[in-house]
Tab-separated table of C-alpha atoms and ligand atoms in Angstrom:
chain	number	residue	atom	x	y	z
M	1	MET	CA	35.463	7.212	-16.166
M	2	SER	CA	33.864	4.020	-14.814
M	3	SER	CA	30.076	3.629	-14.619
M	4	LEU	CA	28.205	5.342	-11.805
M	5	ARG	CA	27.195	2.563	-9.397
M	6	VAL	CA	23.797	3.035	-7.756
M	7	ALA	CA	21.973	0.817	-5.239
M	8	VAL	CA	18.215	1.196	-4.887
M	9	VAL	CA	16.771	-0.260	-1.671
M	10	GLY	CA	13.107	-1.243	-2.125
M	11	ALA	CA	11.773	-2.436	-5.481
M	12	GLY	CA	8.320	-0.865	-5.272
M	13	PRO	CA	7.185	1.529	-7.999
M	14	ALA	CA	9.233	4.397	-6.530
M	15	GLY	CA	12.479	2.426	-6.665
M	16	VAL	CA	11.783	1.028	-10.126
M	17	TYR	CA	10.842	4.468	-11.521
M	18	ALA	CA	14.058	5.888	-10.014
M	19	ALA	CA	16.032	3.164	-11.806
M	20	ASP	CA	14.160	3.867	-15.030
M	21	ILE	CA	14.871	7.598	-14.946
M	22	LEU	CA	18.542	6.941	-14.190
M	23	THR	CA	18.904	4.592	-17.156
M	24	LYS	CA	17.415	7.251	-19.421
M	25	SER	CA	19.934	9.900	-18.322
M	26	ASP	CA	23.102	10.437	-20.333
M	27	VAL	CA	25.232	9.124	-17.467
M	28	ASP	CA	26.721	5.641	-17.815
M	29	VAL	CA	25.121	3.881	-14.863
M	30	GLN	CA	24.803	0.418	-13.284
M	31	ILE	CA	21.879	-0.090	-10.925
M	32	ASP	CA	21.170	-2.867	-8.425
M	33	LEU	CA	17.732	-3.057	-6.826
M	34	PHE	CA	17.614	-4.694	-3.376
M	35	GLU	CA	14.230	-5.952	-2.211
M	36	LYS	CA	13.418	-7.754	1.014
M	37	LEU	CA	10.728	-9.898	-0.624
M	38	PRO	CA	11.435	-12.548	-3.272
M	39	ALA	CA	9.215	-10.599	-5.714
M	40	PRO	CA	9.418	-6.958	-6.822
M	41	TYR	CA	6.762	-4.185	-7.155
M	42	GLY	CA	5.950	-3.465	-3.477
M	43	LEU	CA	2.373	-2.358	-2.932
M	44	VAL	CA	1.466	-2.838	-6.587
M	45	ARG	CA	1.722	-6.561	-5.852
M	46	TYR	CA	0.931	-6.480	-2.102
M	47	GLY	CA	-1.386	-3.479	-1.663
M	48	VAL	CA	-3.463	-2.799	-4.782
M	49	ALA	CA	-6.678	-4.801	-4.477
M	50	PRO	CA	-6.895	-8.009	-6.529
M	51	ASP	CA	-10.066	-6.805	-8.263
M	52	HIS	CA	-8.098	-3.874	-9.759
M	53	PRO	CA	-6.403	-5.787	-12.595
M	54	ARG	CA	-5.921	-2.652	-14.686
M	55	ILE	CA	-3.791	-1.074	-11.945
M	56	LYS	CA	-1.959	-4.357	-11.317
M	57	GLY	CA	-1.144	-4.257	-15.062
M	58	ILE	CA	1.391	-1.511	-14.283
M	59	VAL	CA	3.814	-4.358	-13.521
M	60	THR	CA	4.220	-4.880	-17.279
M	61	ALA	CA	5.837	-1.435	-17.574
M	62	LEU	CA	7.852	-1.934	-14.385
M	63	GLN	CA	9.172	-5.297	-15.612
M	64	LYS	CA	10.611	-3.584	-18.714
M	65	VAL	CA	12.842	-1.577	-16.377
M	66	LEU	CA	14.062	-4.723	-14.583
M	67	ASP	CA	14.821	-6.243	-17.982
M	68	LYS	CA	17.298	-3.487	-18.900
M	69	PRO	CA	20.887	-4.783	-19.032
M	70	SER	CA	22.132	-2.048	-16.688
M	71	VAL	CA	19.585	-3.025	-13.993
M	72	ARG	CA	19.847	-6.072	-11.707
M	73	PHE	CA	17.312	-7.331	-9.159
M	74	PHE	CA	18.353	-8.832	-5.820
M	75	GLY	CA	15.210	-10.112	-4.119
M	76	ASN	CA	15.075	-11.660	-0.649
M	77	VAL	CA	17.738	-9.212	0.572
M	78	GLU	CA	16.661	-7.108	3.536
M	79	TYR	CA	18.437	-3.839	4.158
M	80	GLY	CA	19.439	-3.627	7.838
M	81	VAL	CA	19.606	-7.413	8.160
M	82	ASP	CA	21.433	-8.855	5.134
M	83	ILE	CA	23.175	-5.660	4.066
M	84	LYS	CA	23.828	-2.310	5.775
M	85	LEU	CA	24.774	1.207	4.712
M	86	ASP	CA	28.537	0.684	5.202
M	87	ASP	CA	28.374	-2.456	3.014
M	88	LEU	CA	26.470	-0.616	0.292
M	89	ARG	CA	28.934	2.277	0.371
M	90	GLN	CA	31.682	-0.227	-0.367
M	91	PHE	CA	30.003	-1.310	-3.643
M	92	TYR	CA	28.060	1.783	-4.758
M	93	ASP	CA	28.659	5.499	-5.323
M	94	ALA	CA	25.063	6.347	-4.408
M	95	VAL	CA	22.250	4.629	-2.493
M	96	ILE	CA	18.549	5.444	-2.894
M	97	PHE	CA	16.119	4.357	-0.167
M	98	SER	CA	12.606	3.657	-1.466
M	99	THR	CA	11.277	1.273	1.179
M	100	GLY	CA	7.706	2.601	1.134
M	101	ALA	CA	5.285	1.883	3.969
M	102	SER	CA	3.781	-1.372	5.121
M	103	SER	CA	2.305	-1.100	8.617
M	104	ASP	CA	-0.800	0.471	10.095
M	105	ARG	CA	-1.013	3.814	11.824
M	106	GLN	CA	-2.503	3.431	15.313
M	107	LEU	CA	-5.902	4.769	16.340
M	108	ASP	CA	-5.906	5.766	19.947
M	109	ILE	CA	-9.362	4.782	21.198
M	110	PRO	CA	-10.280	2.368	24.017
M	111	GLY	CA	-10.675	-1.244	22.940
M	112	ILE	CA	-8.705	-0.870	19.700
M	113	ASP	CA	-6.388	-3.746	20.736
M	114	LEU	CA	-9.199	-6.235	21.427
M	115	PRO	CA	-9.167	-9.515	19.486
M	116	GLY	CA	-11.327	-8.902	16.417
M	117	SER	CA	-9.900	-5.409	15.866
M	118	TYR	CA	-7.479	-5.314	12.934
M	119	GLY	CA	-5.301	-2.951	10.958
M	120	ALA	CA	-6.179	-2.590	7.276
M	121	ALA	CA	-2.537	-3.143	6.233
M	122	ASP	CA	-2.509	-6.577	7.861
M	123	PHE	CA	-5.751	-7.594	6.161
M	124	VAL	CA	-4.566	-6.217	2.806
M	125	SER	CA	-1.329	-8.216	3.168
M	126	TRP	CA	-3.386	-11.343	3.810
M	127	TYR	CA	-5.750	-10.983	0.848
M	128	ASP	CA	-2.885	-9.973	-1.461
M	129	GLY	CA	-0.861	-13.063	-0.462
M	130	HIS	CA	2.097	-11.323	1.224
M	131	PRO	CA	4.619	-14.012	2.230
M	132	ASP	CA	4.937	-12.660	5.800
M	133	ALA	CA	1.152	-12.478	6.429
M	134	PRO	CA	-0.652	-15.321	8.223
M	135	ARG	CA	-2.191	-17.936	5.911
M	136	THR	CA	-5.605	-17.804	7.572
M	137	TRP	CA	-7.722	-14.825	8.544
M	138	PRO	CA	-10.543	-14.955	11.104
M	139	LEU	CA	-13.586	-14.053	8.986
M	140	GLU	CA	-16.300	-14.962	11.483
M	141	ALA	CA	-18.203	-11.682	11.857
M	142	LYS	CA	-21.624	-11.093	10.321
M	143	SER	CA	-21.359	-7.329	10.826
M	144	VAL	CA	-18.094	-5.488	10.417
M	145	ALA	CA	-16.970	-1.878	10.912
M	146	VAL	CA	-14.337	-0.217	8.724
M	147	LEU	CA	-12.934	3.019	10.166
M	148	GLY	CA	-11.799	5.631	7.645
M	149	VAL	CA	-12.957	7.017	4.323
M	150	GLY	CA	-9.913	6.789	2.066
M	151	ASN	CA	-9.341	4.451	-0.883
M	152	VAL	CA	-7.799	1.776	1.372
M	153	ALA	CA	-10.922	1.789	3.574
M	154	LEU	CA	-13.078	1.277	0.471
M	155	ASP	CA	-10.775	-1.526	-0.761
M	156	VAL	CA	-11.079	-3.309	2.586
M	157	ALA	CA	-14.848	-2.802	2.747
M	158	ARG	CA	-15.325	-4.010	-0.845
M	159	ILE	CA	-13.175	-7.140	-0.389
M	160	LEU	CA	-15.007	-7.950	2.858
M	161	ALA	CA	-18.406	-7.461	1.220
M	162	LYS	CA	-17.896	-9.181	-2.137
M	163	THR	CA	-18.351	-12.924	-2.407
M	164	ALA	CA	-15.310	-15.169	-2.833
M	165	ASP	CA	-16.633	-16.351	-6.188
M	166	GLU	CA	-16.672	-12.787	-7.531
M	167	LEU	CA	-12.975	-12.577	-6.669
M	168	LEU	CA	-12.072	-15.977	-8.062
M	169	VAL	CA	-11.334	-14.471	-11.488
M	170	THR	CA	-8.549	-12.394	-9.916
M	171	GLU	CA	-5.048	-13.421	-8.801
M	172	ILE	CA	-6.089	-14.171	-5.185
M	173	PRO	CA	-4.281	-17.185	-3.757
M	174	GLN	CA	-6.245	-20.344	-2.941
M	175	ASN	CA	-6.042	-19.819	0.852
M	176	VAL	CA	-7.610	-16.354	0.445
M	177	TYR	CA	-10.400	-17.696	-1.742
M	178	GLU	CA	-11.192	-20.379	0.835
M	179	GLY	CA	-11.062	-17.871	3.701
M	180	LEU	CA	-13.442	-15.459	1.974
M	181	ARG	CA	-15.768	-18.288	0.943
M	182	SER	CA	-16.402	-19.178	4.576
M	183	SER	CA	-17.161	-15.571	5.588
M	184	PRO	CA	-20.713	-15.174	6.998
M	185	VAL	CA	-20.644	-11.379	6.571
M	186	THR	CA	-23.889	-9.635	5.679
M	187	ASP	CA	-23.208	-6.000	6.639
M	188	VAL	CA	-20.093	-3.857	6.319
M	189	HIS	CA	-20.304	-0.390	7.899
M	190	VAL	CA	-17.807	2.272	6.828
M	191	PHE	CA	-17.479	5.213	9.234
M	192	GLY	CA	-16.109	8.660	8.423
M	193	ARG	CA	-15.549	11.241	11.143
M	194	ARG	CA	-16.033	14.184	8.818
M	195	GLY	CA	-18.607	14.986	6.108
M	196	PRO	CA	-19.021	13.759	2.519
M	197	ALA	CA	-17.131	16.744	1.078
M	198	GLN	CA	-14.125	15.853	3.245
M	199	ALA	CA	-13.959	12.183	2.185
M	200	LYS	CA	-10.509	11.120	0.984
M	201	PHE	CA	-11.490	8.435	-1.538
M	202	THR	CA	-11.642	9.054	-5.280
M	203	PRO	CA	-14.908	9.123	-7.317
M	204	LEU	CA	-13.839	6.023	-9.255
M	205	GLU	CA	-13.280	3.915	-6.112
M	206	LEU	CA	-16.607	5.102	-4.725
M	207	ARG	CA	-18.646	4.254	-7.813
M	208	GLU	CA	-16.947	0.872	-8.089
M	209	LEU	CA	-18.567	-0.173	-4.796
M	210	ASP	CA	-21.885	-0.316	-6.602
M	211	HIS	CA	-20.702	-2.725	-9.334
M	212	SER	CA	-21.032	-5.952	-7.364
M	213	PRO	CA	-24.241	-7.922	-8.044
M	214	ASN	CA	-24.054	-9.135	-4.438
M	215	VAL	CA	-23.519	-5.879	-2.562
M	216	GLU	CA	-26.121	-3.187	-1.895
M	217	VAL	CA	-24.479	0.177	-1.160
M	218	ILE	CA	-26.480	2.184	1.362
M	219	VAL	CA	-25.613	5.791	2.148
M	220	HIS	CA	-27.076	6.894	5.484
M	221	ALA	CA	-28.712	10.224	4.740
M	222	GLU	CA	-28.279	11.749	8.208
M	223	GLY	CA	-24.540	12.175	7.558
M	224	ILE	CA	-24.996	14.001	4.257
M	225	GLU	CA	-24.372	17.505	5.601
M	226	PHE	CA	-22.430	20.433	4.219
M	227	ASP	CA	-21.037	23.594	5.778
M	228	GLU	CA	-19.553	26.652	4.074
M	229	ALA	CA	-16.158	25.013	3.636
M	230	SER	CA	-17.837	21.928	2.141
M	231	MET	CA	-19.745	24.062	-0.374
M	232	ALA	CA	-16.535	25.864	-1.332
M	233	ALA	CA	-14.777	22.495	-1.826
M	234	ILE	CA	-17.642	21.239	-4.016
M	235	ARG	CA	-17.499	24.394	-6.151
M	236	SER	CA	-13.732	24.418	-6.566
M	237	ASN	CA	-12.871	20.717	-6.857
M	238	LYS	CA	-14.368	18.521	-9.599
M	239	GLN	CA	-13.517	15.303	-7.698
M	240	VAL	CA	-15.330	16.472	-4.559
M	241	GLU	CA	-18.308	17.516	-6.681
M	242	MET	CA	-18.479	14.043	-8.264
M	243	ILE	CA	-18.170	12.251	-4.916
M	244	VAL	CA	-20.888	14.358	-3.321
M	245	LYS	CA	-23.220	13.945	-6.319
M	246	THR	CA	-22.876	10.146	-6.184
M	247	LEU	CA	-23.406	10.027	-2.415
M	248	GLN	CA	-26.475	12.267	-2.637
M	249	GLU	CA	-27.997	10.076	-5.357
M	250	TRP	CA	-27.372	6.921	-3.345
M	251	ALA	CA	-28.717	8.470	-0.135
M	252	ILE	CA	-32.210	8.923	-1.617
M	253	ARG	CA	-32.563	5.796	-3.771
M	254	ASP	CA	-34.679	2.809	-2.744
M	255	GLU	CA	-32.845	-0.036	-1.056
M	256	GLY	CA	-32.360	-3.027	-3.367
M	257	THR	CA	-32.283	-6.706	-2.570
M	258	ARG	CA	-28.660	-7.727	-3.065
M	259	PRO	CA	-27.750	-10.192	-0.293
M	260	ARG	CA	-24.950	-8.198	1.367
M	261	ARG	CA	-24.967	-4.550	2.390
M	262	LEU	CA	-22.186	-1.953	2.493
M	263	HIS	CA	-23.219	1.060	4.577
M	264	LEU	CA	-21.539	4.458	4.319
M	265	HIS	CA	-21.846	6.647	7.434
M	266	PHE	CA	-20.483	10.184	7.580
M	267	LEU	CA	-20.120	12.457	10.627
M	268	GLU	CA	-19.792	9.456	12.967
M	269	ALA	CA	-16.496	9.388	14.896
M	270	PRO	CA	-15.459	6.044	16.408
M	271	VAL	CA	-14.828	6.624	20.116
M	272	GLU	CA	-14.605	3.096	21.552
M	273	VAL	CA	-14.370	-0.497	20.398
M	274	LEU	CA	-16.717	-2.386	22.714
M	275	GLY	CA	-16.152	-5.794	24.294
M	276	SER	CA	-14.279	-7.402	27.175
M	277	SER	CA	-12.505	-10.392	25.624
M	278	CYS	CA	-13.262	-9.692	21.954
M	279	VAL	CA	-15.016	-7.100	19.799
M	280	THR	CA	-18.768	-7.019	20.409
M	281	GLY	CA	-19.527	-3.555	19.093
M	282	LEU	CA	-18.398	-0.075	18.158
M	283	ARG	CA	-19.433	3.194	19.796
M	284	THR	CA	-19.491	6.312	17.644
M	285	GLU	CA	-20.238	9.929	18.463
M	286	THR	CA	-22.238	11.931	15.940
M	287	GLN	CA	-20.307	14.980	14.727
M	288	GLU	CA	-21.390	18.350	13.387
M	289	LEU	CA	-19.526	20.501	10.888
M	290	THR	CA	-18.130	23.745	12.280
M	291	GLY	CA	-18.150	25.853	9.110
M	292	ASP	CA	-14.491	25.385	8.192
M	293	GLY	CA	-14.802	21.707	7.221
M	294	ASN	CA	-13.792	20.566	10.704
M	295	VAL	CA	-16.117	18.793	13.115
M	296	ARG	CA	-17.035	18.713	16.794
M	297	GLY	CA	-18.807	16.044	18.838
M	298	THR	CA	-22.516	16.473	19.548
M	299	GLY	CA	-22.606	14.262	22.649
M	300	VAL	CA	-24.934	11.838	20.830
M	301	PHE	CA	-23.529	8.305	20.938
M	302	THR	CA	-24.564	5.198	19.014
M	303	ASP	CA	-23.534	1.595	19.684
M	304	TRP	CA	-23.242	-0.522	16.554
M	305	ASP	CA	-23.579	-4.278	16.723
M	306	VAL	CA	-20.389	-5.397	14.958
M	307	GLN	CA	-18.108	-8.309	15.739
M	308	ALA	CA	-14.994	-7.065	13.931
M	309	VAL	CA	-13.374	-3.675	13.397
M	310	TYR	CA	-10.853	-2.752	10.681
M	311	ARG	CA	-9.041	0.561	11.046
M	312	ALA	CA	-7.933	2.091	7.757
M	313	VAL	CA	-6.472	5.325	9.091
M	314	GLY	CA	-3.192	5.335	7.197
M	315	TYR	CA	-0.018	3.401	6.535
M	316	LEU	CA	3.268	3.923	8.351
M	317	SER	CA	6.887	3.574	7.190
M	318	THR	CA	9.614	1.823	9.189
M	319	HIS	CA	12.804	3.394	10.534
M	320	LEU	CA	15.793	1.999	8.610
M	321	THR	CA	19.118	1.147	10.294
M	322	ASP	CA	21.695	4.003	10.071
M	323	ILE	CA	19.238	6.301	8.237
M	324	PRO	CA	17.662	9.331	9.982
M	325	PHE	CA	13.892	9.103	10.473
M	326	ASP	CA	11.244	11.613	11.451
M	327	HIS	CA	8.979	9.607	13.745
M	328	VAL	CA	6.178	12.189	13.629
M	329	SER	CA	5.736	12.249	9.850
M	330	GLY	CA	7.086	8.696	9.437
M	331	THR	CA	9.480	9.808	6.678
M	332	ILE	CA	13.196	10.175	5.984
M	333	PRO	CA	14.211	13.856	6.318
M	334	HIS	CA	15.444	15.081	2.937
M	335	LEU	CA	16.058	18.057	0.706
M	336	ALA	CA	14.882	17.382	-2.857
M	337	GLY	CA	15.575	13.676	-2.243
M	338	ARG	CA	19.001	14.166	-0.563
M	339	VAL	CA	18.855	12.463	2.848
M	340	LEU	CA	19.663	14.887	5.680
M	341	ASP	CA	21.641	13.834	8.754
M	342	LEU	CA	20.772	14.908	12.296
M	343	ASP	CA	22.404	18.309	11.660
M	344	GLU	CA	20.222	18.669	8.540
M	345	VAL	CA	23.252	18.338	6.280
M	346	PRO	CA	22.922	16.088	3.179
M	347	MET	CA	24.580	12.681	3.675
M	348	PRO	CA	26.919	12.306	0.671
M	349	GLY	CA	25.548	9.812	-1.861
M	350	VAL	CA	22.395	8.937	0.131
M	351	TYR	CA	18.949	9.651	-1.369
M	352	THR	CA	15.325	8.746	-0.860
M	353	THR	CA	12.136	8.536	-2.909
M	354	GLY	CA	8.519	7.318	-2.792
M	355	TRP	CA	6.331	6.899	0.280
M	356	ILE	CA	9.257	6.797	2.729
M	357	LYS	CA	10.254	10.219	1.391
M	358	ARG	CA	6.834	11.841	0.981
M	359	GLY	CA	4.620	9.952	3.428
M	360	PRO	CA	2.061	7.251	2.662
M	361	ILE	CA	-0.280	9.220	0.445
M	362	GLY	CA	-0.848	9.349	-3.272
M	363	LEU	CA	-1.126	6.981	-6.188
M	364	ILE	CA	1.490	4.942	-8.000
M	365	GLY	CA	1.808	7.662	-10.662
M	366	HIS	CA	2.846	10.206	-8.008
M	367	THR	CA	5.983	8.194	-7.230
M	368	LYS	CA	7.261	9.075	-10.740
M	369	GLY	CA	7.439	12.781	-9.878
M	370	ASP	CA	9.173	11.884	-6.604
M	371	ALA	CA	11.733	9.794	-8.417
M	372	LEU	CA	12.399	12.531	-10.956
M	373	GLU	CA	13.194	15.045	-8.214
M	374	THR	CA	15.513	12.603	-6.431
M	375	ILE	CA	17.364	11.535	-9.577
M	376	THR	CA	17.789	15.177	-10.629
M	377	SER	CA	19.550	15.801	-7.292
M	378	LEU	CA	21.641	12.649	-7.650
M	379	LEU	CA	22.769	13.537	-11.159
M	380	GLU	CA	23.658	17.078	-10.058
M	381	ASP	CA	25.828	15.594	-7.298
M	382	ALA	CA	27.284	12.747	-9.383
M	383	PRO	CA	30.484	14.476	-10.580
M	384	SER	CA	31.551	15.177	-7.002
M	385	LEU	CA	30.410	11.953	-5.300
M	386	PRO	CA	33.215	9.966	-3.646
M	387	ARG	CA	33.650	6.739	-5.664
M	388	CYS	CA	33.171	3.351	-3.968
M	389	ALA	CA	36.102	1.061	-3.110
M	390	SER	CA	34.789	-2.100	-4.865
M	391	PRO	CA	33.087	-1.121	-8.120
M	392	SER	CA	33.142	-4.589	-9.703
M	393	ARG	CA	29.631	-5.905	-10.477
M	394	ASP	CA	30.611	-9.279	-8.978
M	395	ALA	CA	31.741	-7.882	-5.629
M	396	VAL	CA	28.247	-7.554	-4.166
M	397	VAL	CA	27.280	-11.010	-5.442
M	398	GLU	CA	30.290	-12.493	-3.645
M	399	PHE	CA	29.377	-10.516	-0.517
M	400	LEU	CA	25.822	-11.924	-0.471
M	401	GLU	CA	27.013	-15.461	-1.238
M	402	GLN	CA	29.619	-15.341	1.528
M	403	ARG	CA	26.896	-14.268	3.956
M	404	GLY	CA	24.652	-17.119	2.789
M	405	VAL	CA	21.824	-14.781	1.721
M	406	PRO	CA	19.465	-16.821	-0.543
M	407	PHE	CA	18.933	-13.924	-2.939
M	408	VAL	CA	16.645	-14.069	-5.972
M	409	THR	CA	17.911	-12.655	-9.262
M	410	ASN	CA	15.892	-11.161	-12.106
M	411	GLU	CA	16.007	-14.543	-13.878
M	412	GLY	CA	14.713	-16.172	-10.680
M	413	TRP	CA	11.865	-13.683	-10.436
M	414	SER	CA	11.043	-14.321	-14.122
M	415	ARG	CA	10.752	-18.042	-13.336
M	416	LEU	CA	8.360	-17.344	-10.454
M	417	ASP	CA	6.403	-14.872	-12.596
M	418	ALA	CA	6.032	-17.457	-15.383
M	419	HIS	CA	5.032	-20.111	-12.825
M	420	GLU	CA	2.272	-17.906	-11.367
M	421	ILE	CA	0.984	-17.026	-14.846
M	422	ALA	CA	0.892	-20.729	-15.766
M	423	LEU	CA	-0.982	-21.537	-12.533
M	424	GLY	CA	-3.557	-18.906	-13.484
M	425	ALA	CA	-3.811	-19.973	-17.130
M	426	ALA	CA	-4.791	-23.477	-16.041
M	427	HIS	CA	-7.981	-21.925	-14.600
M	428	GLY	CA	-8.576	-19.151	-17.129
M	429	ARG	CA	-7.124	-16.546	-14.736
M	430	GLU	CA	-4.348	-14.060	-15.390
M	431	ARG	CA	-2.209	-15.310	-12.490
M	432	VAL	CA	-2.441	-17.173	-9.208
M	433	LYS	CA	0.013	-15.964	-6.597
M	434	VAL	CA	2.428	-18.230	-4.763
M	435	VAL	CA	2.357	-17.162	-1.131
M	436	SER	CA	5.017	-18.853	0.978
M	437	ARG	CA	8.493	-17.323	0.927
M	438	GLU	CA	10.131	-20.782	0.829
M	439	GLU	CA	8.033	-21.829	-2.164
M	440	MET	CA	8.641	-18.512	-3.948
M	441	THR	CA	12.401	-18.816	-3.418
M	442	SER	CA	12.545	-22.446	-4.390
M	443	ILE	CA	10.601	-21.846	-7.644
M	444	SER	CA	12.855	-18.858	-8.404
M	445	ASN	CA	15.946	-20.965	-7.882
M	446	GLY	CA	14.621	-23.579	-10.278
Q	1	FAD	C1	-3.945	-0.941	0.186
Q	1	FAD	C2	-3.407	-0.029	-0.888
Q	1	FAD	C3	-4.030	0.015	-2.127
Q	1	FAD	C4	-3.553	0.860	-3.123
Q	1	FAD	N1	-4.188	0.898	-4.312
Q	1	FAD	C5	-3.749	1.735	-5.288
Q	1	FAD	C6	-4.406	1.789	-6.540
Q	1	FAD	O1	-5.405	1.083	-6.781
Q	1	FAD	N2	-3.901	2.646	-7.486
Q	1	FAD	C7	-2.777	3.434	-7.255
Q	1	FAD	O2	-2.337	4.171	-8.129
Q	1	FAD	N3	-2.153	3.397	-6.054
Q	1	FAD	C8	-2.609	2.581	-5.078
Q	1	FAD	N4	-1.964	2.550	-3.864
Q	1	FAD	C9	-0.809	3.448	-3.635
Q	1	FAD	C10	0.497	2.828	-4.174
Q	1	FAD	O3	0.563	1.490	-3.783
Q	1	FAD	C11	1.689	3.635	-3.652
Q	1	FAD	O4	1.589	4.940	-4.177
Q	1	FAD	C12	3.048	3.072	-4.080
Q	1	FAD	O5	3.105	1.669	-3.953
Q	1	FAD	C13	4.186	3.658	-3.227
Q	1	FAD	O6	5.381	3.190	-3.789
Q	1	FAD	P1	6.754	2.989	-2.989
Q	1	FAD	O7	7.665	2.342	-3.968
Q	1	FAD	O8	7.147	4.251	-2.340
Q	1	FAD	O9	6.437	1.983	-1.795
Q	1	FAD	P2	6.049	0.367	-1.771
Q	1	FAD	O10	5.122	0.124	-2.869
Q	1	FAD	O11	5.648	0.193	-0.374
Q	1	FAD	O12	7.423	-0.323	-2.093
Q	1	FAD	C14	8.481	-0.377	-1.149
Q	1	FAD	C15	9.288	-1.649	-1.337
Q	1	FAD	O13	10.403	-1.642	-0.443
Q	1	FAD	C16	10.564	-2.927	0.118
Q	1	FAD	N5	11.289	-2.801	1.390
Q	1	FAD	C17	10.809	-2.311	2.564
Q	1	FAD	N6	11.750	-2.374	3.527
Q	1	FAD	C18	12.845	-2.930	2.953
Q	1	FAD	C19	14.131	-3.266	3.459
Q	1	FAD	N7	14.493	-3.047	4.733
Q	1	FAD	N8	15.028	-3.841	2.597
Q	1	FAD	C20	14.691	-4.080	1.288
Q	1	FAD	N9	13.465	-3.791	0.783
Q	1	FAD	C21	12.562	-3.208	1.604
Q	1	FAD	C22	9.142	-3.420	0.289
Q	1	FAD	O14	9.084	-4.828	0.419
Q	1	FAD	C23	8.500	-2.922	-1.012
Q	1	FAD	O15	8.649	-3.865	-2.042
Q	1	FAD	C24	-2.427	1.690	-2.866
Q	1	FAD	C25	-1.800	1.664	-1.602
Q	1	FAD	C26	-2.295	0.805	-0.625
Q	1	FAD	C27	-1.632	0.791	0.724
């Protein structure tokens, strides 16, 4: 029996973990990972904040998977543009979609589209040096609002508030360092609609805010309220208890003298971004808890003097060509990782994993469990999967070459990786990222 041929579309952690689990099964398998960017690792490279080097270090484990002889990397190949489902079916017995999420969920309030109002995903892409993000970012505001109280909101607030020099030890590209260095920001206000016990961030991310010598974290005491549901959450969930304890301590401490301030406001719902031609403020409505952890408006409004607004209200996945998509949840419909067609019947040999399967929530580690479920389904199906017409390993290479797709191989990525590490080493840093797609591809191609 010839090897099982599997294509994985999207080389973020979910796709790489899926490949890893497959290689550890007792099935003889060949795996090709297709990635639209010239570099692998998805949001580990282009989402995780640069001042989280320990998390970024996960790439060392992921690289070991790419280095396995049965795994090949094809970067710079976009599914839906350079290759489609019918093409993949020709070369592979099974296809796994793990394309994650990369855009911002909308927030439907007046003024949200004004110049000066941004999505967190776009800003994250900029500061993490995503090749498709603009090279400059308008950092002209002295006071900024960040909407949302999840980990991404805290990342955005922290990067906005820290000084560029604090971040210079990280892998941030030169253009990002220069952009942040010119920022006149003094105050970053984070707004949460619900109470402290309903915050979505983790205790670690919260406490980290306080580590900067340049940023004073101020918790506004009027939002530190609890209802019955909040008390129950504090009693039953250690994480909630830790978050609330930290917030309560910070709410009553004396204000220090660090030059920039990061304010945390709870029970303030953004209702309008103010301004006619650009952002000049944010209007919020004070909320009260209703007993079950939900909130209702009190009719008390406050206008905040901010000149930029960042909404961090969730990421959104993109609908892939020829693959069903649930536009409400922003996910691919599936049963234990088997993609379901419009009649809710599994599409033979088509699977999904990661954020596009589960929705854009959860940490990198959670994508391992996802991948395990999907690969278990795939391996159960494997004996009865229809085999592809062109199983030769060279066939897909010829296909891409004939189409003129300037794909990046694993060796190419290794060259770029080594180049970035050398750029960093010259300045005592772990890595400095190359940003432009052309430069990335040209370094990869030697
Ligand atoms: C701002 C931010 C910060 C985060 N910080 C942390 C953290 O500190 N710690 C932590 O544990 N988790 C963190 N996470 C969560 C973590 O990043 C996710 O859990 C994880 O990346 C999801 O993995 P994934 O592989 O499903 O998706 P992604 O990481 O999004 O990977 C999907 C890949 O598919 C590729 N792709 C998309 N479309 C196509 C296409 N058409 N053709 C080919 N390739 C395609 C993308 O380029 C990408 O490389 C963070 C998330 C965000 C958004």
